[in-house]
PDB file of C-alpha atoms and ligand atoms in Angstrom:
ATOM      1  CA  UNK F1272       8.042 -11.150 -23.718  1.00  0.00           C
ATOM      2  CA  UNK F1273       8.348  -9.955 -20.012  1.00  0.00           C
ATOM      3  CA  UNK F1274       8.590 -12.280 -17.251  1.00  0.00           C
ATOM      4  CA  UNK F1275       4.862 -11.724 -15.121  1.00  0.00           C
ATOM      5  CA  UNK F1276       5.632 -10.784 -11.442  1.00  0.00           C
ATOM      6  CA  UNK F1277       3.025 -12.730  -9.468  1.00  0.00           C
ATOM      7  CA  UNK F1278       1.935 -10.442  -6.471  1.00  0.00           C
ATOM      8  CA  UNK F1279      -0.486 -12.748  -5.662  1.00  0.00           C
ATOM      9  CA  UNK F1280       1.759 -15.847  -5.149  1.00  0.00           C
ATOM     10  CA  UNK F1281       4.320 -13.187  -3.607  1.00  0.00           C
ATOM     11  CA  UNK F1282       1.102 -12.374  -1.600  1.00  0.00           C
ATOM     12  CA  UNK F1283       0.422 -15.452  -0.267  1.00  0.00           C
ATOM     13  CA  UNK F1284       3.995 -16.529   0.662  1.00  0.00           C
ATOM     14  CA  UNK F1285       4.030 -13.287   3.043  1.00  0.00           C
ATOM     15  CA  UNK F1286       1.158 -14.150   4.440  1.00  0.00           C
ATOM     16  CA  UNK F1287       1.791 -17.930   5.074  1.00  0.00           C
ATOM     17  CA  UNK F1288       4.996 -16.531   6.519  1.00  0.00           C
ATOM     18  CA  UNK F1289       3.003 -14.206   8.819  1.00  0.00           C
ATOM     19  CA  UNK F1290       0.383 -17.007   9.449  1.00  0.00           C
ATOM     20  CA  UNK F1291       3.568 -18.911  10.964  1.00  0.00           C
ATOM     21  CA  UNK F1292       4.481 -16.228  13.225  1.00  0.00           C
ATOM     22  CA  UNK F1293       1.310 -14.968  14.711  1.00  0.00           C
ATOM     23  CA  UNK F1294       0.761 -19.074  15.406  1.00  0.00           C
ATOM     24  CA  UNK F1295       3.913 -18.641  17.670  1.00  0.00           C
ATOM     25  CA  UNK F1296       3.399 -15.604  19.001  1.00  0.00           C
ATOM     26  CA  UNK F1297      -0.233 -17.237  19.717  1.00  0.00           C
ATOM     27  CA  UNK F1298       1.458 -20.357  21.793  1.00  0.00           C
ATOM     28  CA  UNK F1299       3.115 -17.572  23.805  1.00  0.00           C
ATOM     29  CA  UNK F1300      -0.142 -16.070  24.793  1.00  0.00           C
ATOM     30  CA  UNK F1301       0.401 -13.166  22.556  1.00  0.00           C
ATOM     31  CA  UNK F1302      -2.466 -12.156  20.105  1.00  0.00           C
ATOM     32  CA  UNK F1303      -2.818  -9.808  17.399  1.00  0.00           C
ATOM     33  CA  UNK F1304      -5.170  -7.238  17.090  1.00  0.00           C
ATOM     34  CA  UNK F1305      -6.056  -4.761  13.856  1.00  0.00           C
ATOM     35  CA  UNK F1306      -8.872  -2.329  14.530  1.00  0.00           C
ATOM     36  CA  UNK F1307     -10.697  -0.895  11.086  1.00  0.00           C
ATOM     37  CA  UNK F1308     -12.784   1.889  10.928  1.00  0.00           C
ATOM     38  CA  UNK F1309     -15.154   2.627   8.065  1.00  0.00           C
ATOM     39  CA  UNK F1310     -17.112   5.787   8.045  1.00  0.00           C
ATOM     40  CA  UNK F1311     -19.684   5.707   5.911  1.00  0.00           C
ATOM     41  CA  UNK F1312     -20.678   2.981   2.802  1.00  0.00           C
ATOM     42  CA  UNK F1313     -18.372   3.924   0.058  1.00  0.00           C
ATOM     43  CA  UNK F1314     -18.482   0.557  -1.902  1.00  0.00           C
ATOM     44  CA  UNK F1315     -15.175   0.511  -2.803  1.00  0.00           C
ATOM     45  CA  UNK F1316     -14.028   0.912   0.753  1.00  0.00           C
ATOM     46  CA  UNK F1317     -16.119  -1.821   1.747  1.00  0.00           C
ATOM     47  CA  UNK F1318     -15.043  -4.256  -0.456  1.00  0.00           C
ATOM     48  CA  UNK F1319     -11.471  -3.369   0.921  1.00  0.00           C
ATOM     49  CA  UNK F1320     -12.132  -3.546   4.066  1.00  0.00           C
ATOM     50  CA  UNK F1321     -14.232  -6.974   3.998  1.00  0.00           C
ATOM     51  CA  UNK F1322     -10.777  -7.947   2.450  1.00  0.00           C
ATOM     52  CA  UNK F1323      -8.524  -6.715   4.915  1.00  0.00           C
ATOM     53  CA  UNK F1324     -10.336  -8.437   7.920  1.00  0.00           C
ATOM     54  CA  UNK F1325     -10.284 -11.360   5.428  1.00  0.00           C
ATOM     55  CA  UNK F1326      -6.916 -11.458   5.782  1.00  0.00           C
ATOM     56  CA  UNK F1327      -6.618 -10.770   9.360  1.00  0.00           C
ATOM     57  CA  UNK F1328      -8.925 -14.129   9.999  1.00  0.00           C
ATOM     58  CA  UNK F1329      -6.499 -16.136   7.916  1.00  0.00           C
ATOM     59  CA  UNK F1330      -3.756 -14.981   9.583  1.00  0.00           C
ATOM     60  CA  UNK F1331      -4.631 -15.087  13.063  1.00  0.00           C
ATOM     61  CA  UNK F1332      -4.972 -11.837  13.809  1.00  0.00           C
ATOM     62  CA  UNK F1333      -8.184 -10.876  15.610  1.00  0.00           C
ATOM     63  CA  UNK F1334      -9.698  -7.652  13.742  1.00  0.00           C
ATOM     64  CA  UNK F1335     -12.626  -5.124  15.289  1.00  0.00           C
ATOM     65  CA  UNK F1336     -14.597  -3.529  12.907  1.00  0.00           C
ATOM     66  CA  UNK F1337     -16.050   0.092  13.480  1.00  0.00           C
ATOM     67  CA  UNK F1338     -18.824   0.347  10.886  1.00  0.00           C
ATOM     68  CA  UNK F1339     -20.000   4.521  11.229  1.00  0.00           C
ATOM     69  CA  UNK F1340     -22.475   6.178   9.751  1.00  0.00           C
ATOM     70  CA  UNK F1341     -22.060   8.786   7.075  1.00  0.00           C
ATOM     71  CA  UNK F1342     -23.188  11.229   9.883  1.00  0.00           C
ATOM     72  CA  UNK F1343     -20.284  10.290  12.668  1.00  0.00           C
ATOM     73  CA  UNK F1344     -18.570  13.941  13.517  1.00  0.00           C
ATOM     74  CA  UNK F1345     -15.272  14.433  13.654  1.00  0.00           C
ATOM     75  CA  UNK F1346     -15.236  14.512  17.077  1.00  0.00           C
ATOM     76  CA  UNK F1347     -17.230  11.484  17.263  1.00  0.00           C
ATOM     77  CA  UNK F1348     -14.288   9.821  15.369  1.00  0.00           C
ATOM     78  CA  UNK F1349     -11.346  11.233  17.466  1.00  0.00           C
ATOM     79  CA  UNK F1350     -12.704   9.757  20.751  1.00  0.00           C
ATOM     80  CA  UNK F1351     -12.919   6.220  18.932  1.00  0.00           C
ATOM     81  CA  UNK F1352      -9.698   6.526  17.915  1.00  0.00           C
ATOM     82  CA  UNK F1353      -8.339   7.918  21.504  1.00  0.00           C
ATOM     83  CA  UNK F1354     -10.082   5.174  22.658  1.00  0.00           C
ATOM     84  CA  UNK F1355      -8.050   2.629  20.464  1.00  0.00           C
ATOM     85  CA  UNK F1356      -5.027   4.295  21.262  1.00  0.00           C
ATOM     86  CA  UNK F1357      -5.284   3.551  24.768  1.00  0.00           C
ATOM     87  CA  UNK F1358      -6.834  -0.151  24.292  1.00  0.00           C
ATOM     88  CA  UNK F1359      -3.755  -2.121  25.356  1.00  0.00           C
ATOM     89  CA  UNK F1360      -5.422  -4.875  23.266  1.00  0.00           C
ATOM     90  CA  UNK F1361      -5.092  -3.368  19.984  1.00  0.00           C
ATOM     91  CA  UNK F1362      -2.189  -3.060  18.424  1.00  0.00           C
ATOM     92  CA  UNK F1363      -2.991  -1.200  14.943  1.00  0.00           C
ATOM     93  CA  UNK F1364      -5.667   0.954  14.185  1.00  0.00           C
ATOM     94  CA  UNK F1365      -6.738   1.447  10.232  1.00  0.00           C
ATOM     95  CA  UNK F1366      -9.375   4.239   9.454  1.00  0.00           C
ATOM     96  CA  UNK F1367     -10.451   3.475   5.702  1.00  0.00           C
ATOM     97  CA  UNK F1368      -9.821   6.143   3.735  1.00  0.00           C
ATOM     98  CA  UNK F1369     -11.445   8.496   1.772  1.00  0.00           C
ATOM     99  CA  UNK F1370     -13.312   9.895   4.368  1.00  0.00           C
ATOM    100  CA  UNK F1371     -16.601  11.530   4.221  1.00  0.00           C
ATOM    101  CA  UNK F1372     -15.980  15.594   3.189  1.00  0.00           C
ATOM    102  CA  UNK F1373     -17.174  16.840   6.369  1.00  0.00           C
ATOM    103  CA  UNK F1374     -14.614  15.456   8.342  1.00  0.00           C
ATOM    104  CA  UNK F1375     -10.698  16.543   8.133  1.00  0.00           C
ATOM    105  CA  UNK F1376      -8.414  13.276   7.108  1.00  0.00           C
ATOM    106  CA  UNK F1377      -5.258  15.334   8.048  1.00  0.00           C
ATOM    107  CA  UNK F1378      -6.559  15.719  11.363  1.00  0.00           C
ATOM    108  CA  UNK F1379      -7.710  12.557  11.783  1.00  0.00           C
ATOM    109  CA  UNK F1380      -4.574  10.454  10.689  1.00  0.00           C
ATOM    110  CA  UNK F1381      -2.478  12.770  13.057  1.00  0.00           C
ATOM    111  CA  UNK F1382      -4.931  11.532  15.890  1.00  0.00           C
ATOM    112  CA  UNK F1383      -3.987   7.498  15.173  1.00  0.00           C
ATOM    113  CA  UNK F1384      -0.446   7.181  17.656  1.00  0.00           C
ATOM    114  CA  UNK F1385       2.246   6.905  15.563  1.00  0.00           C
ATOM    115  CA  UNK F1386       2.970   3.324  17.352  1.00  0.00           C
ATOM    116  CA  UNK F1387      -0.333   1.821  16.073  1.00  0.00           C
ATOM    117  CA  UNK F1388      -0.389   3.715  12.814  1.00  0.00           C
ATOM    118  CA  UNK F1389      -0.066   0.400  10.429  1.00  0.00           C
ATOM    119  CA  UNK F1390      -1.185   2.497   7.456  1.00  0.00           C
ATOM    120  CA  UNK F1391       2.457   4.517   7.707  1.00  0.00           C
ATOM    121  CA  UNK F1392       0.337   7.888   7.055  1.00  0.00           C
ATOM    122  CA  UNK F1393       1.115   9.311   9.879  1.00  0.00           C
ATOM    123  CA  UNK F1394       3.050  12.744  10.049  1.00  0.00           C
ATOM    124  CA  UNK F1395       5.807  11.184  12.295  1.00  0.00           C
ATOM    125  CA  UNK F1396       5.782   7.848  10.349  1.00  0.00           C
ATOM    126  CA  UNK F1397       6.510   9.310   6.967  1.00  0.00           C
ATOM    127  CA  UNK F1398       9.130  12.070   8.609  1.00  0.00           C
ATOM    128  CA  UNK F1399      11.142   8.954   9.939  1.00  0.00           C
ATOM    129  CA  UNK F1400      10.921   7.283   6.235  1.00  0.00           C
ATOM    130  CA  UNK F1401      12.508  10.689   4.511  1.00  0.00           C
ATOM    131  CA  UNK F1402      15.618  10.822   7.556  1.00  0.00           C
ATOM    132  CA  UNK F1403      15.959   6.951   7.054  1.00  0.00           C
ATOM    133  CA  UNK F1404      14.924   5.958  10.725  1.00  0.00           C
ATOM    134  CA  UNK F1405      12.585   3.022  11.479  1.00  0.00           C
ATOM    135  CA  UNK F1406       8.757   3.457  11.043  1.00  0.00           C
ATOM    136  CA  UNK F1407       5.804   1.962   9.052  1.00  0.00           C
ATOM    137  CA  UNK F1408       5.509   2.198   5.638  1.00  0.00           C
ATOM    138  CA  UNK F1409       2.831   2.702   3.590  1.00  0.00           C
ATOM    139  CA  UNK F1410       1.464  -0.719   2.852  1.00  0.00           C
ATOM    140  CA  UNK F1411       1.400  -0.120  -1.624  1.00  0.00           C
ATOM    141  CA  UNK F1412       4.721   1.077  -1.841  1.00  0.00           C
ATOM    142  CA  UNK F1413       5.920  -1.563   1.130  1.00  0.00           C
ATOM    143  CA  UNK F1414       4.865  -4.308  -1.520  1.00  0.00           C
ATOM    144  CA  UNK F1415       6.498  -2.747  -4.542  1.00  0.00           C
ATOM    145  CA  UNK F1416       9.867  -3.678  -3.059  1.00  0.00           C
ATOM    146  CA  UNK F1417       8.839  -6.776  -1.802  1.00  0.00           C
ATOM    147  CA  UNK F1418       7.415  -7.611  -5.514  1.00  0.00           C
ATOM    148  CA  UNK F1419      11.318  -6.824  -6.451  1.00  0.00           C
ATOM    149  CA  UNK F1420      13.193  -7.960  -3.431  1.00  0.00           C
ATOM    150  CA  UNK F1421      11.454 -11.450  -3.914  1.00  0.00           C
ATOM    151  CA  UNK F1422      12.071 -11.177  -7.739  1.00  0.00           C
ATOM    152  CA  UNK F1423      15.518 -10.725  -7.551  1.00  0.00           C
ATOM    153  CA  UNK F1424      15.227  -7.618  -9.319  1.00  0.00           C
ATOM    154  CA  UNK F1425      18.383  -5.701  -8.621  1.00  0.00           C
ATOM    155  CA  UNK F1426      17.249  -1.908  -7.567  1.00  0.00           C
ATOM    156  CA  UNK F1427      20.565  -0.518  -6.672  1.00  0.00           C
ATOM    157  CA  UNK F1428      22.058   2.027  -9.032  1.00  0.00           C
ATOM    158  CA  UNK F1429      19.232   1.617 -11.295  1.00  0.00           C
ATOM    159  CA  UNK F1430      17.023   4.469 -12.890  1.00  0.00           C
ATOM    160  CA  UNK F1431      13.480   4.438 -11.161  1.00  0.00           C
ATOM    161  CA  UNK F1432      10.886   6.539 -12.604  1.00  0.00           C
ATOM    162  CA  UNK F1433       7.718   6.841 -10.710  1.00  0.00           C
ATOM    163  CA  UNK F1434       4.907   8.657 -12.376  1.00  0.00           C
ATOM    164  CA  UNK F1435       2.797   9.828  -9.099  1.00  0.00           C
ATOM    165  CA  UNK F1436       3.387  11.998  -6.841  1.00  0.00           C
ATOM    166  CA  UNK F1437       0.452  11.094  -3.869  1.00  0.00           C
ATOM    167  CA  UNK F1438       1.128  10.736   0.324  1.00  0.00           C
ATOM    168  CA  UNK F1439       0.372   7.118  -0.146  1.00  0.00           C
ATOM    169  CA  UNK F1440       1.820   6.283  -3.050  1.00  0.00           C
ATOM    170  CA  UNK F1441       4.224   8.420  -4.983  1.00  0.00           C
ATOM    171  CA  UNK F1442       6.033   9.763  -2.242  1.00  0.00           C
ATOM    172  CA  UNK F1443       6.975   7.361  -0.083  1.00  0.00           C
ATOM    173  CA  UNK F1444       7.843   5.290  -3.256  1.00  0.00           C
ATOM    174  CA  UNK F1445      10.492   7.548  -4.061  1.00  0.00           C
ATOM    175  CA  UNK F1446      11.885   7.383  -0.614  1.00  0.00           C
ATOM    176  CA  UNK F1447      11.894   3.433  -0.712  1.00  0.00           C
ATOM    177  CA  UNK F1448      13.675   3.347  -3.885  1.00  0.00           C
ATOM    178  CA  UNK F1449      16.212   6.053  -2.561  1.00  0.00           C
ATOM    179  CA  UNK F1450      16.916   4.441   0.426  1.00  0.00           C
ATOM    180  CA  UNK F1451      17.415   1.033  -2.016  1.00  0.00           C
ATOM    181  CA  UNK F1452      19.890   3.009  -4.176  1.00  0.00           C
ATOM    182  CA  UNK F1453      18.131   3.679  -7.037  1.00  0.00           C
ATOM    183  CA  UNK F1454      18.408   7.281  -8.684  1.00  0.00           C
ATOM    184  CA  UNK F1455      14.823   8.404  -8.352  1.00  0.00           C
ATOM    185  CA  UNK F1456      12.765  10.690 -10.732  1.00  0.00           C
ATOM    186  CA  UNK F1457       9.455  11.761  -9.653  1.00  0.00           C
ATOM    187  CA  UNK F1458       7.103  12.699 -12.564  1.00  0.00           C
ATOM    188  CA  UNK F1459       3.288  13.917 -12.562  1.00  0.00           C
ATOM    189  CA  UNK F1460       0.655  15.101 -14.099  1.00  0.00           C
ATOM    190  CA  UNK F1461       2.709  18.304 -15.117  1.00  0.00           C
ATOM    191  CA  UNK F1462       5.512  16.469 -16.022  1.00  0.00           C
ATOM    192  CA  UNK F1463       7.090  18.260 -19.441  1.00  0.00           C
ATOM    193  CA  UNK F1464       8.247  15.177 -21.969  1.00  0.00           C
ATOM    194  CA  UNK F1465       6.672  12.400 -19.786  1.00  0.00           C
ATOM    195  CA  UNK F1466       7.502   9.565 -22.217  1.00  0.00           C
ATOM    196  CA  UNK F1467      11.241  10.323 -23.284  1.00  0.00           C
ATOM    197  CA  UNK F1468      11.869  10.339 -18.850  1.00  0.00           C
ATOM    198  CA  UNK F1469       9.902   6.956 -18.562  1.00  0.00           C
ATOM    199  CA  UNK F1470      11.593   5.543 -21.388  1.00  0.00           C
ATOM    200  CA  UNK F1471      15.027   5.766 -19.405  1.00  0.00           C
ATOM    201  CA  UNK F1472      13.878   4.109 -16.482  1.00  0.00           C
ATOM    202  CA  UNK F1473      15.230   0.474 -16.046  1.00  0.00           C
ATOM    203  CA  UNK F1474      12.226   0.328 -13.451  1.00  0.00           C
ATOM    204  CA  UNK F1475       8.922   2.149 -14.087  1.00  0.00           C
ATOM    205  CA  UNK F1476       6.231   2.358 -11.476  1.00  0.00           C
ATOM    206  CA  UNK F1477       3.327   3.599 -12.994  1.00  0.00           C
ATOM    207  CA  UNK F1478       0.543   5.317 -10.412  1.00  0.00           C
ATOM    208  CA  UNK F1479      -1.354   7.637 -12.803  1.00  0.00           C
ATOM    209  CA  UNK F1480      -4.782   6.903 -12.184  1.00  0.00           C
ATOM    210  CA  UNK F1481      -5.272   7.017 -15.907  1.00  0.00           C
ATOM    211  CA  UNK F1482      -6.560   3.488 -17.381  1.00  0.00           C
ATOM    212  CA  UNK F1483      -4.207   1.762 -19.954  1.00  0.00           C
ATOM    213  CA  UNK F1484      -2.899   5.196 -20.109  1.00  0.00           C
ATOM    214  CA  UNK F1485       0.749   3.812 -20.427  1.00  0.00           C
ATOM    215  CA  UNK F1486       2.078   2.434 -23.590  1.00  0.00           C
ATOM    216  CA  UNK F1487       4.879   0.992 -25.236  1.00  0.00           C
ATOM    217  CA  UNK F1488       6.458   4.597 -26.461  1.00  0.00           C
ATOM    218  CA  UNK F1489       6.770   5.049 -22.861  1.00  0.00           C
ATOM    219  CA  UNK F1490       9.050   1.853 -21.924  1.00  0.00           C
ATOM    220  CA  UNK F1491      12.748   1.171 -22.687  1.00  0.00           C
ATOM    221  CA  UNK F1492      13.311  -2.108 -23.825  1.00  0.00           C
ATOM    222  CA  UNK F1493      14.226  -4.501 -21.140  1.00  0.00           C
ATOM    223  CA  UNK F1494      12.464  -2.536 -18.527  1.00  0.00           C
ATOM    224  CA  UNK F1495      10.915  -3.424 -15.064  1.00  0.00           C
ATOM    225  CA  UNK F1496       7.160  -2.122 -15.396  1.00  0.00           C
ATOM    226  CA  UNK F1497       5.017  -2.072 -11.777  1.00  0.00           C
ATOM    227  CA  UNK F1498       1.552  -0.654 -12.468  1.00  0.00           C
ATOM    228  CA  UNK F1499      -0.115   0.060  -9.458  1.00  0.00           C
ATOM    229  CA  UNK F1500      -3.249   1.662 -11.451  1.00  0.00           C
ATOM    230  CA  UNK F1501      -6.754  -0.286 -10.580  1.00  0.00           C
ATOM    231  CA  UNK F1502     -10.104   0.412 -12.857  1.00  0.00           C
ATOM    232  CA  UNK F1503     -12.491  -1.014 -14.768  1.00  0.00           C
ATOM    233  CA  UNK F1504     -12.959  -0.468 -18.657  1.00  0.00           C
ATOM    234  CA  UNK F1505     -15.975  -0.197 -20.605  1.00  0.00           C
ATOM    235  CA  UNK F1506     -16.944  -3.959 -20.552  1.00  0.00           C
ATOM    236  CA  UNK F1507     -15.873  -3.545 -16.500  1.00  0.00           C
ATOM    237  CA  UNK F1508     -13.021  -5.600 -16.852  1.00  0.00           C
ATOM    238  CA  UNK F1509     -10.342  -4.686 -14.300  1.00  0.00           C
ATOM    239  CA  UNK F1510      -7.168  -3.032 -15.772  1.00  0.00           C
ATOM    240  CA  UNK F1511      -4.272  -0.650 -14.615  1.00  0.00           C
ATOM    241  CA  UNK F1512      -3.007   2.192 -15.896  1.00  0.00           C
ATOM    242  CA  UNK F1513      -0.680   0.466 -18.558  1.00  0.00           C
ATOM    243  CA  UNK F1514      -1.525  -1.335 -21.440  1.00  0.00           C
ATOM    244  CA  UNK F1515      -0.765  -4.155 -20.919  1.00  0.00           C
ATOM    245  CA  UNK F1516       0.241  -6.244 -24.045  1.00  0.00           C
ATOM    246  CA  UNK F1517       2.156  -3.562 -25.246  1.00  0.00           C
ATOM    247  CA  UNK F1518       4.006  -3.180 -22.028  1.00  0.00           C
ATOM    248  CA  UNK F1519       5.110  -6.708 -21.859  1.00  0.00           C
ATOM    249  CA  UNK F1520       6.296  -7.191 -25.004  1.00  0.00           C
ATOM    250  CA  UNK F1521       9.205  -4.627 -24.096  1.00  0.00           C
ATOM    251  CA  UNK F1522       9.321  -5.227 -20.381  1.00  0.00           C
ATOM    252  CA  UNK F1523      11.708  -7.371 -18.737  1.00  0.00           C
ATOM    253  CA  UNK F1524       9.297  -7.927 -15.968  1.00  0.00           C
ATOM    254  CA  UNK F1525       5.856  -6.391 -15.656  1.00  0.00           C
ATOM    255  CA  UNK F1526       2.987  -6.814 -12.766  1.00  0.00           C
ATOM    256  CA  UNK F1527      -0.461  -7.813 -13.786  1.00  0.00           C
ATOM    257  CA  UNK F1528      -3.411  -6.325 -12.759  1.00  0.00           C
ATOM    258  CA  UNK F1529      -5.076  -7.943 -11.141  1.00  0.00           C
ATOM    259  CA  UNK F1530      -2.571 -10.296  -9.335  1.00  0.00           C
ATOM    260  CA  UNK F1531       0.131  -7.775  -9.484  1.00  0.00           C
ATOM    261  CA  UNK F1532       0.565  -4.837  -6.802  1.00  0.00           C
ATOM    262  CA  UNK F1533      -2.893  -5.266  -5.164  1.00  0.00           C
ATOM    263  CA  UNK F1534      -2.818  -8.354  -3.337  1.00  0.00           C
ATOM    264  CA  UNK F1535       0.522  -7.053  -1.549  1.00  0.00           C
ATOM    265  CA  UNK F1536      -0.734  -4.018  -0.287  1.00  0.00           C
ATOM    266  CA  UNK F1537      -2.665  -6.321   2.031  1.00  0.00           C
ATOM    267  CA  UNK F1538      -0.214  -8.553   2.849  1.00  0.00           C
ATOM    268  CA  UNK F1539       1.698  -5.583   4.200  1.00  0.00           C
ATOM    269  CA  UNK F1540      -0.697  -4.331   6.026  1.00  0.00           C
ATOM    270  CA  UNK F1541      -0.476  -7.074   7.540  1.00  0.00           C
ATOM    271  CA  UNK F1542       3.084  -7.171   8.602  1.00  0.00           C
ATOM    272  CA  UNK F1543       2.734  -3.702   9.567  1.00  0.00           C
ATOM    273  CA  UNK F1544       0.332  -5.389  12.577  1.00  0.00           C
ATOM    274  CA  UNK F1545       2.789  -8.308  13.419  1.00  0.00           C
ATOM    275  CA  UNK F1546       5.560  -5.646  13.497  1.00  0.00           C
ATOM    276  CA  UNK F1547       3.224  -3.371  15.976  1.00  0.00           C
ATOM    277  CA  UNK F1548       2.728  -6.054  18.092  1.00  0.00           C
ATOM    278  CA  UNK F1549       6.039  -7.279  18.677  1.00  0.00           C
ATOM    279  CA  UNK F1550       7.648  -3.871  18.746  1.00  0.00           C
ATOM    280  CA  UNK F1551       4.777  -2.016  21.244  1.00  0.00           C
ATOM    281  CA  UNK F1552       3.032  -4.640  23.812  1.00  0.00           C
TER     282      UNK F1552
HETATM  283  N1  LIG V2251      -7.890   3.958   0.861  1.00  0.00           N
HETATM  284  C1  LIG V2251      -7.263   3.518  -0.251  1.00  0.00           C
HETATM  285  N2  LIG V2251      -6.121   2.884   0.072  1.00  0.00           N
HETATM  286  C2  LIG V2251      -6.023   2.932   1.418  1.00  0.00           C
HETATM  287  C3  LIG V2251      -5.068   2.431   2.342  1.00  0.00           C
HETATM  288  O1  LIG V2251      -4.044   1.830   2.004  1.00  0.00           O
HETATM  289  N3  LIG V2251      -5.343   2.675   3.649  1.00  0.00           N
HETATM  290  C4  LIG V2251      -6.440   3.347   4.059  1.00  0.00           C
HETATM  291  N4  LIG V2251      -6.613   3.537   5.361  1.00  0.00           N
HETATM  292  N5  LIG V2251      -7.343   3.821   3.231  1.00  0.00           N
HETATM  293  C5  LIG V2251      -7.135   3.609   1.911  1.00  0.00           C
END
């Protein structure tokens, strides 16, 4: 039976670490500032970014919130952002995404400077993550190598296997686990013999969007399984996008969900802030 990694205690020991720091930083006269913008009332968006400022109040870090209407332009949206970019007080600025269809998300992520861009989506960000320079990461795949790091899971020389190929996720994943060591498969949707790849990884991270879509025929025995999947089933339970039970009785190590990947995506967000802070006023 696998051992259960426990993002959320993970989770919480980041941000008691970060709760430390922003206290010192604090005594110096130093303050942290996140600014969120929400266009529109997509619920799902609201209940993560009621969690993110959540987080920013227990850490110490003061957070603005930009609550727009479905109706905010584009351009309406640039100048807010143009405006955080030049507010000397802020020091990361967060536009929740997905947007509303009207307005371009390419053009707006490209707006956020690169030097407040805590999300990592930014063009320049993600370029510096492929040539291995410094940068901000996206927060999800951030935590996945915390969740490891801070398991002791050894990375190095290992077969990862993501299943995923997205800006926020997949990707940069891929890139993390490179730059860790690991030989790296990327697989997908169109992905020819899906389950005989996955079941040679020695670490699996599973971003399919697919609920409990993942079973044991897809995991080597002994294997590190990271689901990053988030739904609800039929009696709106939460699950991911591995079965669970199945998974862990082969696993080595598996992440819950909830409690597994999700709570770190936060807690990385907000190190991304710390790390803007100290590194840009
Ligand atoms: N929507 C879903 N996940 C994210 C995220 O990590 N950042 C932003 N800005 N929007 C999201």
């Amino acid at each position: 039976m696998a051992e259960i990694i426990d993002g959320k205690q993970i989770s919480a020991q980041i941000k008691e670490e970060l709760k430390q720091e922003v206290a010192e930083l604090s005594a110096q006269g130093r303050e942290c500032c996140l600014a969120v913008i929400q266009v529109g009332n997509d619920p799902a968006s609201t209940v993560y970014v009621g969690n993110k400022k959540k987080a920013c109040a227990y850490i110490g870090i003061t957070s603005q919130a930009y609550e727009l209407p479905e109706e905010t332009t584009e351009e309406e949206l640039l100048s807010l952002i143009e405006k955080l970019n030049q507010d000397k007080t802020v020091h990361g600025i967060l536009c929740q995404l997905p947007l509303p269809v009207h307005i371009n998300e390419d053009r707006v992520i490209a707006a956020i400077s690169p030097k407040k861009d805590v999300d990592g989506f930014h063009p320049q960000n993600v370029g510096a993550l492929v040539i291995g320079q410094k940068g901000f990461v996206s927060c999800t795949p951030a935590g996945i190598i915390q969740l490891l790091k801070r398991s002791r899971i050894e990375i190095s020389g290992k077969h990862c296997v993501i299943i995923g190929r997205s800006n926020i996720v997949g990707k940069p994943m891929a890139l993390l686990m490179l730059r860790e060591n690991a030989t790296v498969t990327v697989c997908h949707s169109r992905t020819e013999g899906l389950a005989d790849i996955c079941k040679s990884a020695d670490i699996l991270i599973v971003a399919i969007g697919k609920p409990r879509y993942i079973g044991a025929e897809y995991i080597k025995e002994g294997a590190v399984v990271i689901d990053v999947g988030i739904h609800r089933d039929e009696n709106n339970k939460l699950c991911g996008d591995v079965k669970y039970e199945e998974a862990a009785s082969a696993a080595s190590f598996i992440t819950p969900v909830p409690g597994g990947v999700g709570p770190m995506t936060i807690a990385m967000l907000m190190h991304n802030c710390v790390e803007a802070m100290k590194l840009y006023s």
